[in-house]
CSV table of C-alpha atoms and ligand atoms in Angstrom, one decimal:
chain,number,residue,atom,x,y,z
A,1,UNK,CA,1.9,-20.9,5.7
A,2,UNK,CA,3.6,-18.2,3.3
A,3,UNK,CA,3.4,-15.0,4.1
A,4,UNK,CA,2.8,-11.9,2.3
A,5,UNK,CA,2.3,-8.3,3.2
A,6,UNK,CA,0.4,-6.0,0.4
A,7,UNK,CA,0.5,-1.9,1.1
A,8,UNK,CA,-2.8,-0.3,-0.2
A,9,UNK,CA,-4.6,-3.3,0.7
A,10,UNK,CA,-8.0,-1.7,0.0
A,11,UNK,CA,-7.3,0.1,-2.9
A,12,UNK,CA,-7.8,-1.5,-6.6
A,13,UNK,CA,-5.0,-3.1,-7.0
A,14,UNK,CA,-3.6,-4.3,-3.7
A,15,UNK,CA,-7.7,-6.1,-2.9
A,16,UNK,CA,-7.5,-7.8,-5.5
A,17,UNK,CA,-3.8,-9.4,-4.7
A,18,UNK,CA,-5.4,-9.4,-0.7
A,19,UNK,CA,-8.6,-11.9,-2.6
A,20,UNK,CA,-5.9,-13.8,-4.5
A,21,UNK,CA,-3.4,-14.4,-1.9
A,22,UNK,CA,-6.2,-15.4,0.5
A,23,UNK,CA,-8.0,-17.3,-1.8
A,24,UNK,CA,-4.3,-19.1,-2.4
A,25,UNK,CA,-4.0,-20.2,1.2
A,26,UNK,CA,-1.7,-17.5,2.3
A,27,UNK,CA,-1.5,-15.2,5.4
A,28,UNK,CA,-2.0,-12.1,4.4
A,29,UNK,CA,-1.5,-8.8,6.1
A,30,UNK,CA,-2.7,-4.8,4.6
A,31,UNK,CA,-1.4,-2.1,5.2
A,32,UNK,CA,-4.6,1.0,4.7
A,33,UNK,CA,-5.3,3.9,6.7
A,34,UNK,CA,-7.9,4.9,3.9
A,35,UNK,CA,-5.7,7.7,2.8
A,36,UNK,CA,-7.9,7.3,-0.4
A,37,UNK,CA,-11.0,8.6,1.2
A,38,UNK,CA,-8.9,11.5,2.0
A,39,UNK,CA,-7.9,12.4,-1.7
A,40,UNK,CA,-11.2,11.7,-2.9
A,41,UNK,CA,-13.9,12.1,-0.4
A,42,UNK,CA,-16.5,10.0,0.9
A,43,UNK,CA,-17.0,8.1,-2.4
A,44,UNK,CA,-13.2,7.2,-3.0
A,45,UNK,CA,-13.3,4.7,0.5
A,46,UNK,CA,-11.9,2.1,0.7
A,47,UNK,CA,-13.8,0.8,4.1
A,48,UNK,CA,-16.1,-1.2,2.2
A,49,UNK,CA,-13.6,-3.2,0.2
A,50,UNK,CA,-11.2,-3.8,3.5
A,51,UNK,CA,-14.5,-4.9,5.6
A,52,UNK,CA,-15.7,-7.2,2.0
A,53,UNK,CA,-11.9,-9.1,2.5
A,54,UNK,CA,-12.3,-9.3,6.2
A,55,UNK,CA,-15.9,-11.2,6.5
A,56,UNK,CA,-14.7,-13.2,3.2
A,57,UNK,CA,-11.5,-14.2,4.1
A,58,UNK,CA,-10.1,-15.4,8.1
A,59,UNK,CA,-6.7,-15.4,6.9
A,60,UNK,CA,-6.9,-11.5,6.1
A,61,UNK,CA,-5.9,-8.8,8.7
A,62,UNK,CA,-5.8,-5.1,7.9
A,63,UNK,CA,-3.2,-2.5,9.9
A,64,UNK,CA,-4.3,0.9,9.7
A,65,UNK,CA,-0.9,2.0,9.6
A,66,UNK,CA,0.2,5.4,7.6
A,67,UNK,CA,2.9,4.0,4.8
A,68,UNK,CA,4.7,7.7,5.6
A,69,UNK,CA,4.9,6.1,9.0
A,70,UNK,CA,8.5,4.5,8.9
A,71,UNK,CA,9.0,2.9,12.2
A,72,UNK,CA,5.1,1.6,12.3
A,73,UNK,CA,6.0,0.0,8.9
A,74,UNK,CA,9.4,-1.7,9.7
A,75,UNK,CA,8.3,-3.0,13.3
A,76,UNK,CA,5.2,-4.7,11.3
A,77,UNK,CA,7.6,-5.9,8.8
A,78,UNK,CA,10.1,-6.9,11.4
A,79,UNK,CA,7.7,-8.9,13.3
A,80,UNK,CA,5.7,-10.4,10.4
A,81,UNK,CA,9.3,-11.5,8.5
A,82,UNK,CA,6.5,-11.6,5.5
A,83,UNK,CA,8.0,-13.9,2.2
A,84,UNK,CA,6.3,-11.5,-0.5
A,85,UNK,CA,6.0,-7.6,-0.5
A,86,UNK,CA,3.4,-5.9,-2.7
A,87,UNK,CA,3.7,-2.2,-2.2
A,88,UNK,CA,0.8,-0.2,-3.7
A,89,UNK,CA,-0.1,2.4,-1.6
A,90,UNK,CA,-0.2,5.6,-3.6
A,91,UNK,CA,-2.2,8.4,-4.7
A,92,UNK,CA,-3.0,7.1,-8.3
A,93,UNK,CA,-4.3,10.0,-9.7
A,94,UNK,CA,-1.8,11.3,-12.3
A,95,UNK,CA,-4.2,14.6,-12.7
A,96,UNK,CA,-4.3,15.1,-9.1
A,97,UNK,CA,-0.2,14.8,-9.2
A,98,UNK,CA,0.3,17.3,-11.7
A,99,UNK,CA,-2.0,20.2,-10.2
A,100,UNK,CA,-0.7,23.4,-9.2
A,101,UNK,CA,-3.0,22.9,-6.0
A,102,UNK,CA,-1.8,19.9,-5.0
A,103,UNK,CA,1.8,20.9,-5.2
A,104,UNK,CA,1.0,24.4,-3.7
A,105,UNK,CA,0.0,22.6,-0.9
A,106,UNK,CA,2.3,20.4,-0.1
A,107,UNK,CA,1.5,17.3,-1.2
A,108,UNK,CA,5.2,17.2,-3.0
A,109,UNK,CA,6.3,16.1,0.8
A,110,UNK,CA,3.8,13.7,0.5
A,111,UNK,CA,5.2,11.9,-2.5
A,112,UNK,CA,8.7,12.4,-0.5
A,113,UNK,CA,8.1,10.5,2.1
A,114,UNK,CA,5.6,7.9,-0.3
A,115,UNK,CA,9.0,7.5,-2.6
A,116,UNK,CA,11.0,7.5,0.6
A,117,UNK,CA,9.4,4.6,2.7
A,118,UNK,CA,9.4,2.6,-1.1
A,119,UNK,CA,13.2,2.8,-1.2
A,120,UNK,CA,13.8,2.1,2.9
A,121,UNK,CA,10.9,-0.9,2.1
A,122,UNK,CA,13.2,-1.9,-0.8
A,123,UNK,CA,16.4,-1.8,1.1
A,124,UNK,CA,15.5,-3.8,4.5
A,125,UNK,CA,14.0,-6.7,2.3
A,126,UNK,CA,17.5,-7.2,1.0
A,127,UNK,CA,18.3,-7.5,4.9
A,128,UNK,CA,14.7,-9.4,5.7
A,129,UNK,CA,15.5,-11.6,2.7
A,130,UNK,CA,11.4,-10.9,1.4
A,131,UNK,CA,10.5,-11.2,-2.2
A,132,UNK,CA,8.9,-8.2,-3.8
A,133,UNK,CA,7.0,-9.1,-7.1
A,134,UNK,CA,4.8,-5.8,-7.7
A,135,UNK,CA,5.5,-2.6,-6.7
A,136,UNK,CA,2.8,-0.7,-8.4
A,137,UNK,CA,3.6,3.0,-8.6
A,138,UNK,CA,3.1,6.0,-10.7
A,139,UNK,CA,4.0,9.4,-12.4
A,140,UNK,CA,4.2,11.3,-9.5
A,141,UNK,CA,6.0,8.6,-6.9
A,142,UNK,CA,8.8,7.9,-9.6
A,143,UNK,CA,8.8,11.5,-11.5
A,144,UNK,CA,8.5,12.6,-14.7
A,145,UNK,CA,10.3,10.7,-17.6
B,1,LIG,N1,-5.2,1.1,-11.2
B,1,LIG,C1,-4.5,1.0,-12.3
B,1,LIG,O1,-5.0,0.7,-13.4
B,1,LIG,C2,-3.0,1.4,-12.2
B,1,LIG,C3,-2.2,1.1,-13.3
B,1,LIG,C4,-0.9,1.4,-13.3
B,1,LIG,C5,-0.3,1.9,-12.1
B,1,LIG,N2,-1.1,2.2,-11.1
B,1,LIG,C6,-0.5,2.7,-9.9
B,1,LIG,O2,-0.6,1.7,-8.8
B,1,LIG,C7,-0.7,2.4,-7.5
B,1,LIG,C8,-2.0,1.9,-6.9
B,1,LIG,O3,-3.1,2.1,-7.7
B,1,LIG,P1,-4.6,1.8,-7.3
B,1,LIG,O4,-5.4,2.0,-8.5
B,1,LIG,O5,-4.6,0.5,-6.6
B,1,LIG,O6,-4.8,3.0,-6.3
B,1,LIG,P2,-5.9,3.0,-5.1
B,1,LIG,O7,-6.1,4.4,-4.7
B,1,LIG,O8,-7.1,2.3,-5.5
B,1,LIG,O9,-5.2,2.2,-3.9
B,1,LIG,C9,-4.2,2.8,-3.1
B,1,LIG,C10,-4.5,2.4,-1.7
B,1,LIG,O10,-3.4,2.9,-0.9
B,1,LIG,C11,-3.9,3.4,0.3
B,1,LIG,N3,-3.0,4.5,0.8
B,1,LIG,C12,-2.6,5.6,0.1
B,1,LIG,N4,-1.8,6.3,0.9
B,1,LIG,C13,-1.6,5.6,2.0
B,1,LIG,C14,-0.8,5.8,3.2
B,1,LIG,N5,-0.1,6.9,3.3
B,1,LIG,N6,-0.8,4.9,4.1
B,1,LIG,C15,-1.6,3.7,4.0
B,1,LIG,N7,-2.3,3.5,2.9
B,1,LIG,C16,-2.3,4.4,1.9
B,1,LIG,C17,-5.3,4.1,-0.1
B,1,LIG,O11,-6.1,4.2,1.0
B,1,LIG,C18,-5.8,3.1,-1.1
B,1,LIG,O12,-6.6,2.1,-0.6
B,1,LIG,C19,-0.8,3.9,-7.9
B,1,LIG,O13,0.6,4.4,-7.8
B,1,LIG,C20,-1.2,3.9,-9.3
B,1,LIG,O14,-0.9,5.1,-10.0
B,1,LIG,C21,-2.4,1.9,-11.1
């Protein structure tokens, strides 16, 4: 059985690849610590959704591992040796990006690390030999044109 590995498994895009890929026959893996729920509160979870893929599909698992986390993510990877990557996990709001308060605290190390982990993920599937059709990122992961 193929396997893929999607990053922001719970989040808009990466459920709706986890529903497909199941739905295809594949073993899927997600990566989601509900970071969402953390930039938007209670109503931006994405517990529901990861819990919705679980009871639907068997051949879904969920790691709540932290994408900043580089040595959680490349001993899953590692293990896993998944065919596909789809790498979503983000903060999608470009808004949110471009507020003074969310630079003024910090959150600049955040899209660091986010735009770090993306180019060590990128490099070590050269190495793993895993396809990467979608990597789904934004404004503030890539910078400003
Ligand atoms: N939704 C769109 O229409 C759209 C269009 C173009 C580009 N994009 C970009 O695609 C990316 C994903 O968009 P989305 O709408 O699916 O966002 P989303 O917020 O719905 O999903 C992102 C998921 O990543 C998870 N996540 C975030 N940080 C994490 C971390 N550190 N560790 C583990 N998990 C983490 C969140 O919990 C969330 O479930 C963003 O960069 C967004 O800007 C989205």
């Amino acid at each position: 059985m193929k396997k893929i590995l999607v990053t922001g498994a719970g989040g808009l895009i990466g459920s709706e690849a986890v529903d497909y890929y199941c739905s295809q026959g594949y073993e899927v893996t997600g990566i989601d610590n509900n970071q969402r729920q953390v930039f938007f509160g209670e109503k931006g979870s994405t517990l529901f959704r990861l819990t919705q893929l679980k009871d639907k599909h068997k051949n879904f698992t969920n790691f709540e591992i932290d994408i900043r986390d580089k040595n959680a993510v490349l001993s899953l990877v590692k293990s896993l040796k998944p065919n596909i990557l789809i790498h979503t996990a983000a903060q999608p709001s470009h808004d949110k990006a471009a507020s003074k308060f969310i630079c003024a605290n910090s959150n600049i190390d955040l899209y660091k690390s986010i735009l770090k982990l993306s180019i060590i993920l990128f490099n070590s599937s050269w190495v793993l030999k895993i396809k990467i059709p979608l990597v789904s990122k934004n404004l503030p992961i890539l910078g400003q044109p």
